[in-house]
Coordinates of C-alpha atoms in Angstrom, one line a residue:
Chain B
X1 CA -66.0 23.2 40.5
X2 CA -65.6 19.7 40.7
X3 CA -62.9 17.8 42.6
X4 CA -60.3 16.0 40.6
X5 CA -61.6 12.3 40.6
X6 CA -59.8 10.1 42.8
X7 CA -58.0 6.8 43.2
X8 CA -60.9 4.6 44.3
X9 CA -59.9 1.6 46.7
X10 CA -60.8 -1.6 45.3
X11 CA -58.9 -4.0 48.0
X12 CA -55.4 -3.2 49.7
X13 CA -53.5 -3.6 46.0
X14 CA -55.3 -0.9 44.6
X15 CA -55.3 1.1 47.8
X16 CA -51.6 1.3 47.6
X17 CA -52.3 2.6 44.1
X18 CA -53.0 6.0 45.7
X19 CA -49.4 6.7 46.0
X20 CA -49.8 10.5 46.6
X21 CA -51.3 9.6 50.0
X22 CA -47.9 9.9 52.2
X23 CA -47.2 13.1 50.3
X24 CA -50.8 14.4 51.0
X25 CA -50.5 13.7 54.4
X26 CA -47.4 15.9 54.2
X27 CA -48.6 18.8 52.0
X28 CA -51.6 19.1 54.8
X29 CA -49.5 19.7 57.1
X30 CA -47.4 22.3 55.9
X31 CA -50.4 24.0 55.1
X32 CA -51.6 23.8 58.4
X33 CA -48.6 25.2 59.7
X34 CA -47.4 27.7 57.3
X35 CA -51.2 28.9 57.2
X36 CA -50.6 30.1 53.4
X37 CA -52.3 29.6 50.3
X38 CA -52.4 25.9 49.2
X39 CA -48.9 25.5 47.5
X40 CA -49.3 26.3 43.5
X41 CA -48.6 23.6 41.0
X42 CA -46.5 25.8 38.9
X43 CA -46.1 29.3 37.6
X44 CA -49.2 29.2 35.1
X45 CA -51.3 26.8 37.3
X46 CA -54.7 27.8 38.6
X47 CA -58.1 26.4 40.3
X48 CA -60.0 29.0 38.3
X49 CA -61.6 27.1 35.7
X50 CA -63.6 28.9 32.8
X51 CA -66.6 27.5 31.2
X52 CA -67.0 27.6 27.7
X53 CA -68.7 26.7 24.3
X54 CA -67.6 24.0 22.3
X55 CA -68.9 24.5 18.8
X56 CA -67.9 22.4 15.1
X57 CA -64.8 23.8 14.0
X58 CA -63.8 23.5 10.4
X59 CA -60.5 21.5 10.1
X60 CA -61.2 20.0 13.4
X61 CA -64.3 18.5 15.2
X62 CA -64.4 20.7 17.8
X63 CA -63.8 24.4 18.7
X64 CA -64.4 27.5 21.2
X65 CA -64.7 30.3 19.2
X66 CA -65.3 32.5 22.4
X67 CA -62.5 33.7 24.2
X68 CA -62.2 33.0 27.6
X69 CA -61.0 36.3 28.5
X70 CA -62.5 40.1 27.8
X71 CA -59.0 41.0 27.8
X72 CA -57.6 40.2 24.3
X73 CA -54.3 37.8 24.0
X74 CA -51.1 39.1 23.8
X75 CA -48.6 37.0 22.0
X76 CA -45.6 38.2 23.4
X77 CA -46.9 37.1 27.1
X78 CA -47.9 33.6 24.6
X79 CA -44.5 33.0 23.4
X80 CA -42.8 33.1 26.8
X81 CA -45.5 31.0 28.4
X82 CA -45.3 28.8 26.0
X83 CA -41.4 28.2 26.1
X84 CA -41.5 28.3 29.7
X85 CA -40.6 24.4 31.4
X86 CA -43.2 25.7 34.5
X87 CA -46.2 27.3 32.2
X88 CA -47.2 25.6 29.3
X89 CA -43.7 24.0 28.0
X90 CA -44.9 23.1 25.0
X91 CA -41.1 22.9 23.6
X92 CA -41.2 19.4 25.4
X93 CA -42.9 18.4 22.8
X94 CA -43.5 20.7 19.8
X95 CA -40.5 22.7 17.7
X96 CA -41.4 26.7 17.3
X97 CA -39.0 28.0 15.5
X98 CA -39.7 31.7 16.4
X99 CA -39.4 30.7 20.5
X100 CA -35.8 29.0 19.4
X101 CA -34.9 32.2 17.8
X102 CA -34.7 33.6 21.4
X103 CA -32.1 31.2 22.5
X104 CA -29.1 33.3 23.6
X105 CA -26.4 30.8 23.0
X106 CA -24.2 32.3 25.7
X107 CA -26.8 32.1 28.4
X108 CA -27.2 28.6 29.4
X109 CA -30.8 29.7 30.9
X110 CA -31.8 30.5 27.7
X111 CA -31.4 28.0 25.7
X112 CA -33.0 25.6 28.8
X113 CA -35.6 27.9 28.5
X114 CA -36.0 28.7 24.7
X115 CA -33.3 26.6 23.0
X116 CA -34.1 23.5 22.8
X117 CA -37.8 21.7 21.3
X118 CA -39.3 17.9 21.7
X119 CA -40.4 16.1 19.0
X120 CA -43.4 14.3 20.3
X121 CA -45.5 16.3 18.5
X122 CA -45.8 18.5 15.1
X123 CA -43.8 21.5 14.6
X124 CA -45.8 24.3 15.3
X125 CA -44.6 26.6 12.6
X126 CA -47.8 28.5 10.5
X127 CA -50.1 26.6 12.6
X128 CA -51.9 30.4 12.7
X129 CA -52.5 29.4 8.8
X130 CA -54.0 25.9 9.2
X131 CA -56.4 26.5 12.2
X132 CA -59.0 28.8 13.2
X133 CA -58.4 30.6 16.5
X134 CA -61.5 28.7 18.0
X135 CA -59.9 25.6 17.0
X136 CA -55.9 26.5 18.3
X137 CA -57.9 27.6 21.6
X138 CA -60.3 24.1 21.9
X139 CA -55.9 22.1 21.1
X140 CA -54.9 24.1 24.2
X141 CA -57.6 23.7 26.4
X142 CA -58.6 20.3 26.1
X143 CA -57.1 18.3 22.7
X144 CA -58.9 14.7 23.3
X145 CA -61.9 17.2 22.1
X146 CA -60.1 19.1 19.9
X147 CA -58.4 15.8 18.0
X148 CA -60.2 13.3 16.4
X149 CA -57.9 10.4 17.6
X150 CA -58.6 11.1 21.5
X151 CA -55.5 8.8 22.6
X152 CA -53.0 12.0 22.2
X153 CA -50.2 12.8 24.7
X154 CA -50.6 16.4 24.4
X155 CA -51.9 17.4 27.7
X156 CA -55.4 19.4 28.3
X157 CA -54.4 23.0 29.7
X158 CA -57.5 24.3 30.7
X159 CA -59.7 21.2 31.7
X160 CA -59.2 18.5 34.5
X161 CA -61.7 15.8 33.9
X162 CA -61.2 12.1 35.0
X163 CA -57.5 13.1 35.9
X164 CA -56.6 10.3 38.6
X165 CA -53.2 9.9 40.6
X166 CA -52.4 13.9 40.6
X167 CA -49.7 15.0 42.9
X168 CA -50.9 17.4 45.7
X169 CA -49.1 19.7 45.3
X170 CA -51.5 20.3 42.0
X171 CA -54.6 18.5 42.7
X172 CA -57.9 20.3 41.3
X173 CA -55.7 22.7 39.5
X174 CA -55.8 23.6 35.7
X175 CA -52.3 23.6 34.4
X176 CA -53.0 27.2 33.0
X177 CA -55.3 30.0 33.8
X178 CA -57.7 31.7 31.2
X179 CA -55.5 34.5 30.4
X180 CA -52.8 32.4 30.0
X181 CA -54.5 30.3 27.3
X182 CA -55.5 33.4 25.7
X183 CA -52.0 34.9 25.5
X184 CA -50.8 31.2 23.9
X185 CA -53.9 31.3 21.3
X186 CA -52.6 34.9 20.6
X187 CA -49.2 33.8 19.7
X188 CA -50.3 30.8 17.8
X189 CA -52.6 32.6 15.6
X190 CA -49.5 34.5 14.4
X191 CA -47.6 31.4 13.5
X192 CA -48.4 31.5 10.0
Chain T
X1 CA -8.3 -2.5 44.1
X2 CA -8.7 -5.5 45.6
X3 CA -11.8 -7.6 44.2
X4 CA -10.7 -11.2 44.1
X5 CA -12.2 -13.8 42.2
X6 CA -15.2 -11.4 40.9
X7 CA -13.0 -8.7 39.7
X8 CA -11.1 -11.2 37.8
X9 CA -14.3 -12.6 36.2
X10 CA -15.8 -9.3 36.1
X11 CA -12.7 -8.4 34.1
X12 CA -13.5 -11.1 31.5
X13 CA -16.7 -10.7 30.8
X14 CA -16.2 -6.7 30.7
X15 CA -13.4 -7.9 28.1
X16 CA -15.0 -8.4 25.3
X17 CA -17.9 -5.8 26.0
X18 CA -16.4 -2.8 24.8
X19 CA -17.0 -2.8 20.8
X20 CA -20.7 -3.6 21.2
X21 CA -22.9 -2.5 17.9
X22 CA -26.2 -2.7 17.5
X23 CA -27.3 -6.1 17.4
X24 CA -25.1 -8.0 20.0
X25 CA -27.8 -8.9 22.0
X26 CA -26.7 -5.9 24.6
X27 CA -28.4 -2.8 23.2
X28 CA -31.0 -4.6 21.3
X29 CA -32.9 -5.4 19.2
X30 CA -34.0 -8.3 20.7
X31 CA -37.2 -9.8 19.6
X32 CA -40.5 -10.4 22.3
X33 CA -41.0 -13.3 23.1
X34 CA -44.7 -13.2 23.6
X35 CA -47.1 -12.2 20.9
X36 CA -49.3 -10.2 23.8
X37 CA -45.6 -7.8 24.1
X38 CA -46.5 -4.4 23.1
X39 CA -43.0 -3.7 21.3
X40 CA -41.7 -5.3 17.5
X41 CA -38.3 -4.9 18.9
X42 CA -36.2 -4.3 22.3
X43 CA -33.6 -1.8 22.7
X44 CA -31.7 -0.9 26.1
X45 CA -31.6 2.9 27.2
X46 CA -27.9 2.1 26.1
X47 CA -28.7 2.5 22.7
X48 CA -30.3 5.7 22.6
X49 CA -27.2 7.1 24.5
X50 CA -25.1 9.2 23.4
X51 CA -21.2 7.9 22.5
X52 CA -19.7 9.9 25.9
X53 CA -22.7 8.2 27.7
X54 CA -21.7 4.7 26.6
X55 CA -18.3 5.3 27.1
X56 CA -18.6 6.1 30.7
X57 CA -20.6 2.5 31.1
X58 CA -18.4 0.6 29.4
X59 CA -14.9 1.3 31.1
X60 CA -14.9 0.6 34.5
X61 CA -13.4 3.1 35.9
X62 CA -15.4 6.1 34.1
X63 CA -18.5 4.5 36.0
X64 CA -19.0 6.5 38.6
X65 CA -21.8 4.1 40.3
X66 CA -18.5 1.6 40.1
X67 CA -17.7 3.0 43.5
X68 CA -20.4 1.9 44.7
X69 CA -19.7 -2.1 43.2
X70 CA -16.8 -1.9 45.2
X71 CA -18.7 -0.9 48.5
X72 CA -21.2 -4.0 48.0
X73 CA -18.8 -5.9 47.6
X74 CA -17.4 -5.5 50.8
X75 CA -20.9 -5.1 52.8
X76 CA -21.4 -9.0 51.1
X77 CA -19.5 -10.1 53.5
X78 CA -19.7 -8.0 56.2
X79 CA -21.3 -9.6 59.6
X80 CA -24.0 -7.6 60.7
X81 CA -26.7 -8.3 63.5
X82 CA -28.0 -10.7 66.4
X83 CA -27.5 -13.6 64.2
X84 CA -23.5 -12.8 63.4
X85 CA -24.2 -13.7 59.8
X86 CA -23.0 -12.0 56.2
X87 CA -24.5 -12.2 53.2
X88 CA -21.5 -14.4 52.8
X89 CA -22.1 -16.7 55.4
X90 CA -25.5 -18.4 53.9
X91 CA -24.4 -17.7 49.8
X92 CA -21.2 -18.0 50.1
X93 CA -19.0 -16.4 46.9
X94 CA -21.8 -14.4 45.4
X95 CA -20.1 -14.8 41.7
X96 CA -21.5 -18.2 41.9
X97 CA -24.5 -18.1 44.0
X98 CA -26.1 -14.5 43.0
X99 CA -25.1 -15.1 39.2
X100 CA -28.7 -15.2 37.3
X101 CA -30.1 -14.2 40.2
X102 CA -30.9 -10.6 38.4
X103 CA -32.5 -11.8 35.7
X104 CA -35.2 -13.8 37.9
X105 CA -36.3 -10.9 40.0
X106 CA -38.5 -9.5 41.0
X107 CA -39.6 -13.2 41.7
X108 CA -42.7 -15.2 43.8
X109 CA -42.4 -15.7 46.9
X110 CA -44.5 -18.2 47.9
X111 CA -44.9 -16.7 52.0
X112 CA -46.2 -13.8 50.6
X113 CA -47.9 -15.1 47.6
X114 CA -46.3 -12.2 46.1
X115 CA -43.3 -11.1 43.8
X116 CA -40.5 -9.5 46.0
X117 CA -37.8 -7.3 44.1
X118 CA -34.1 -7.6 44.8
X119 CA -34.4 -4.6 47.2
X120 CA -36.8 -6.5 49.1
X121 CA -34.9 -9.7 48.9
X122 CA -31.9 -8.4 50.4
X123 CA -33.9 -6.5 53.7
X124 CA -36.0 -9.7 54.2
X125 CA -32.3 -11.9 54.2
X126 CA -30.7 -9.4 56.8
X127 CA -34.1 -8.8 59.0
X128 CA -35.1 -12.4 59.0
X129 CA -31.3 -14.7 58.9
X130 CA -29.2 -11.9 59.8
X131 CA -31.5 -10.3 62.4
X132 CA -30.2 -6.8 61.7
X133 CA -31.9 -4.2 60.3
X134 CA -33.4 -3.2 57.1
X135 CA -31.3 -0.7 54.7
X136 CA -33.7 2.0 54.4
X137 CA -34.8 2.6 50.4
X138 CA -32.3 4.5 48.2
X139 CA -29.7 4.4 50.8
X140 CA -26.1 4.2 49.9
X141 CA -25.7 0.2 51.8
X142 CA -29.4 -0.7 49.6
X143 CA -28.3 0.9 46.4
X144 CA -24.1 -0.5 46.9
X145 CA -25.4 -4.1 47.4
X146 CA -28.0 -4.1 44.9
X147 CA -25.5 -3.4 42.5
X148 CA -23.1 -5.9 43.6
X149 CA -25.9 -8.5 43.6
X150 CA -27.5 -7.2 40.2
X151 CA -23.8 -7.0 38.8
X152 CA -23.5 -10.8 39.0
X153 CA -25.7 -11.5 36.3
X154 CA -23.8 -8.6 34.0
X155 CA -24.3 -9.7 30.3
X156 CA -27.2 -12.5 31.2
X157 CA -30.7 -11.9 30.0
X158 CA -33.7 -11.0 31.8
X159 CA -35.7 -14.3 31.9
X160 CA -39.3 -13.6 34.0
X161 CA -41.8 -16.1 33.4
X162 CA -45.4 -14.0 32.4
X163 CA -47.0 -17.0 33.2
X164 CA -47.7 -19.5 36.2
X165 CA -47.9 -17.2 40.0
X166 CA -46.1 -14.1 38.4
X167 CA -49.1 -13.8 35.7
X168 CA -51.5 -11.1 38.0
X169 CA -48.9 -9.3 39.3
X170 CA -47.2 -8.7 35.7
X171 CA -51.1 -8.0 34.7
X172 CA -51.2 -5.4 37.7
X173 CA -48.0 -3.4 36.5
X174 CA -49.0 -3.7 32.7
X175 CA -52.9 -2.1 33.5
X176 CA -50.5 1.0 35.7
X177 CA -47.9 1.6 32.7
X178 CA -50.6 1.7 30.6
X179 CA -53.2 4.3 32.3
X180 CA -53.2 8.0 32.2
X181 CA -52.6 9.4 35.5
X182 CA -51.2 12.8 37.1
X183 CA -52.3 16.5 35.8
X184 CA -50.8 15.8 32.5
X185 CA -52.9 12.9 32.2
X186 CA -50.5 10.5 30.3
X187 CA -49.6 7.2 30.3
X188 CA -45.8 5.6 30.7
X189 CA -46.6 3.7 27.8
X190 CA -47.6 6.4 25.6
X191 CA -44.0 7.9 25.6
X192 CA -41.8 4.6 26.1
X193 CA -43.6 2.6 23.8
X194 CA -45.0 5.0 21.0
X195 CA -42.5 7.7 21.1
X196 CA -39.5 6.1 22.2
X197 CA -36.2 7.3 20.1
X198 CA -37.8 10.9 19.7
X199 CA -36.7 14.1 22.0
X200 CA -38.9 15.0 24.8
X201 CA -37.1 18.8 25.3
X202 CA -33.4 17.8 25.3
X203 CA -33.8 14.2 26.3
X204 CA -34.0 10.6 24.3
X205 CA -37.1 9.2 25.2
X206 CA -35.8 5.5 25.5
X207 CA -38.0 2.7 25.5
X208 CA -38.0 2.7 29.6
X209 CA -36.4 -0.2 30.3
X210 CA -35.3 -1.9 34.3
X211 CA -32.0 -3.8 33.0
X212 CA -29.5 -0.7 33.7
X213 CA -30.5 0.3 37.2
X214 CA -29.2 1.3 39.8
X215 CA -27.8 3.4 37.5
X216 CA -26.0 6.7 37.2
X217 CA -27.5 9.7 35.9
X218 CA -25.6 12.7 34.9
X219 CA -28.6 14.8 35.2
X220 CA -29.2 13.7 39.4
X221 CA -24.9 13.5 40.2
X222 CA -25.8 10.5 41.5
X223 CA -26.4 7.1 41.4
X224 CA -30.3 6.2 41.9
X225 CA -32.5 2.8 41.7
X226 CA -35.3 2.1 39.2
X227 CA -37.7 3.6 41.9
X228 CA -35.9 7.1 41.8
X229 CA -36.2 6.9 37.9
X230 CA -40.1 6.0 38.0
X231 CA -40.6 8.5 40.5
X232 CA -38.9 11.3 38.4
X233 CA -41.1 10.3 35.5
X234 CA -44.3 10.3 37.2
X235 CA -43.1 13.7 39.0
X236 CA -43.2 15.3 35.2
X237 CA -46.7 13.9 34.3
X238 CA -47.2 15.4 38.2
X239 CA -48.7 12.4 39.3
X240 CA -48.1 11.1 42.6
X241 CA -44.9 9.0 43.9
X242 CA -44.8 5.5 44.4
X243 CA -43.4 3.9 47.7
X244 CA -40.1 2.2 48.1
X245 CA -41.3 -1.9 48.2
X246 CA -45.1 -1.2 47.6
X247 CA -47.4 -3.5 45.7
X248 CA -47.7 -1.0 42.7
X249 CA -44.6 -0.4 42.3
X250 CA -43.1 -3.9 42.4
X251 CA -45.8 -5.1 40.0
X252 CA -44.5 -2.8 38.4
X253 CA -40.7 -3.5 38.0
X254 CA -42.0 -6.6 37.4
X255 CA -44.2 -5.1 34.6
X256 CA -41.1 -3.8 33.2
X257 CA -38.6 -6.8 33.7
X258 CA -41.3 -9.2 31.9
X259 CA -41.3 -6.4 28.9
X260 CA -37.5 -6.4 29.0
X261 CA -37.2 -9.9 28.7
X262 CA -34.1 -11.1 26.5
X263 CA -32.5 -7.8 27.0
X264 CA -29.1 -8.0 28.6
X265 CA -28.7 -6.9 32.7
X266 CA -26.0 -4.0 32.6
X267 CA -26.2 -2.5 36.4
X268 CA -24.8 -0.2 36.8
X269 CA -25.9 1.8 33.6
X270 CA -24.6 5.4 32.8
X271 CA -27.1 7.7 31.6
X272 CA -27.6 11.3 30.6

């Protein structure tokens, strides 16, 4: 696996560029003395990454048709990982109706959690119907490949390349593991 | 309250501020005056507030970082140090000598050959003609006289040349708003310039503009500089912090400043 690239130092102005340094520093040593596992980025975050294929898709230019699990999806795992503000929180940015559904308006963790949507990107509603499931998987795992305009904000979930400035606390991480991204393709595929 | 001759003026200025609209110069939209300005038009985070928001801002005494005016006010003239000097003592009344001073910074300072925000301004006057000692970042004496100082250009618009010594620097700050960095591998500019004015979860993205800060923030209970807002953002692309007075960040502010140029200063801002 290969490191997360860097801040490189080009002179003291660009060495103060690495901001993450102090906090480094600190996160070291913690670790040093708490002797644990080094601290996870968030609930879905991993430093397992998965190869895989990328093949044409249809309505896109790119798509894994593999799945990067043996164990099939589950969409019900996919719609809670997808809501959740620590997994994949795609409700930053996308409107899902069927995750707003969940909001219980009397439980003000709820609707953090499921009741409220971005709108940075598309609504997500019967995406299942315009996509192939090799193409919904290639949007969650790494969407510069999966979109032909490659300046999207949507961030890759599965891949890490050229990432610069990452706080430690989540350097050479993925932001989800395979399974994860399985259970979200899962869910997305019944959007239709 | 007692607040003298800048109350009073304060009082005038704030007078006629309450019925703003779109269009009065305050919440925008004010046009870039550079063709190289990557926004058609300017708009203050005021504008994508919400009516309760604004109406915290605009009465004095809903403004909860108001408190905090008051305090500045008095460490202005309080004598601190080896030297036994105020700010007072070498500005004099600060309505008069600090007022446009807001809308210059952060400005060149040709020691350093560098620009030097307000924050930095105000520890190099007490360590160097005061002899006393720095306020450390984002504390309550930093953040209370920043506000006082910023407060005296209320209503004035930000005016930072993009040319002449500033030019690099302003360069500097423009390449780090506009490159991808942290686990989510965005950029500041991809939400504040292209998506500005749509929801990001339950929040406004605004167009991420310096002229409110200090400013206070329902969601923090608190009143924080533009460094504690920067450093939130960067924390949800999970990027690493900047550091209070370092070269990236105040190219930086400065970044922003020159991009909010012709928008109104309105320390301290209310915000969601």
């Amino acid at each position: 696996m290969k490191p997360a690239l860097r801040t490189i130092c080009i002179g003291a102005m660009a060495c103060a560029l690495a901001a993450g340094s102090a906090a480094d520093t600190r996160a070291q040593q913690t670790k040093s003395v708490k002797k644990v596992q080094a601290p996870r980025c968030s609930a879905g975050a991993t430093t397992r990454l998965v190869r895989y294929k990328v093949e044409r898709g249809e309505a896109l230019p790119a798509a894994i048709p593999k799945p990067l699990t043996r164990k099939p999806g589950d969409a019900a795992r996919g719609l809670e990982a997808a809501a959740d503000p620590g997994k994949g929180n795609c409700l930053a940015c996308h409107s899902i109706a069927k995750a707003l559904a969940k909001a219980d308006q009397s439980d003000p963790q709820s609707v953090r959690t499921y009741g409220n949507h971005g709108e940075v990107g598309p609504p997500l509603n019967g995406v299942g119907g315009r996509y192939t499931p090799g193409e919904l998987r290639m949007i969650v795992v790494d969407p510069k490949q999966a979109f032909p305009d490659a300046e999207t904000v949507m961030p890759a979930y599965h891949a890490r390349k050229g990432v610069k400035d990452v706080v430690a606390r989540c350097r050479n991480q993925v932001m989800l593991g395979a399974q994860t991204v399985e259970d979200i393709v899962a869910f997305l595929e019944e959007l239709k | 309250m007692r607040r003298g001759l800048a109350g009073a003026l304060l009082a005038a200025v704030l007078w006629s501020a309450p019925a703003m609209a779109a269009g009065d110069g305050r919440t925008g939209p004010v046009k870039p005056a550079s063709a190289d300005h990557p926004l058609k038009e300017l708009w203050s985070g005021y504008y994508y507030a919400s009516p309760e928001i604004r109406q915290m801002q605009d009465a004095d005494a809903d403004n909860p970082a108001m408190a905090l005016y008051n305090k500045g006010e008095a460490l202005w003239k309080k004598v601190e140090g080896r030297a036994k000097k105020s700010c007072a003592s070498c500005h004099g009344n600060a309505t008069k000598s600090m007022k446009g001073a807001a809308t210059r910074f952060p400005a060149y300072l040709p020691l350093t050959k560098k620009p030097l925000a307000i924050e930095g301004r105000i520890n190099l006057c007490r360590q160097k003609f005061m002899q006393a000692r720095a306020y450390p970042p984002e504390s309550e004496a930093m953040l209370a006289l920043s506000i006082y100082v910023r407060r005296q250009s209320y209503g004035q618009a930000i005016n930072i040349p993009g040319d002449g010594p500033l030019k690099p620097f302003v360069e500097k700050g423009r390449t780090y708003f506009t490159s991808r960095r942290g686990q989510l591998d965005i950029a500041c500019a991809q939400c504040h310039d292209k998506y500005a004015g749509k929801l990001y979860r339950s929040e406004k993205i605004s167009q991420g503009h310096p002229n409110g800060f200090p400013a206070y923030r329902k969601s923090w209970k608190k009143t924080g500089s533009l460094l504690r807002q920067v450093n939130q953002c960067l924390a949800r692309m999970r990027a690493g912090p900047l550091k209070p007075g370092s070269d990236s960040f105040v190219n930086l502010e400065l970044y922003l400043a020159w991009r909010a140029n012709g928008l109104q200063i309105e320390t301290p801002a209310v915000r969601e």
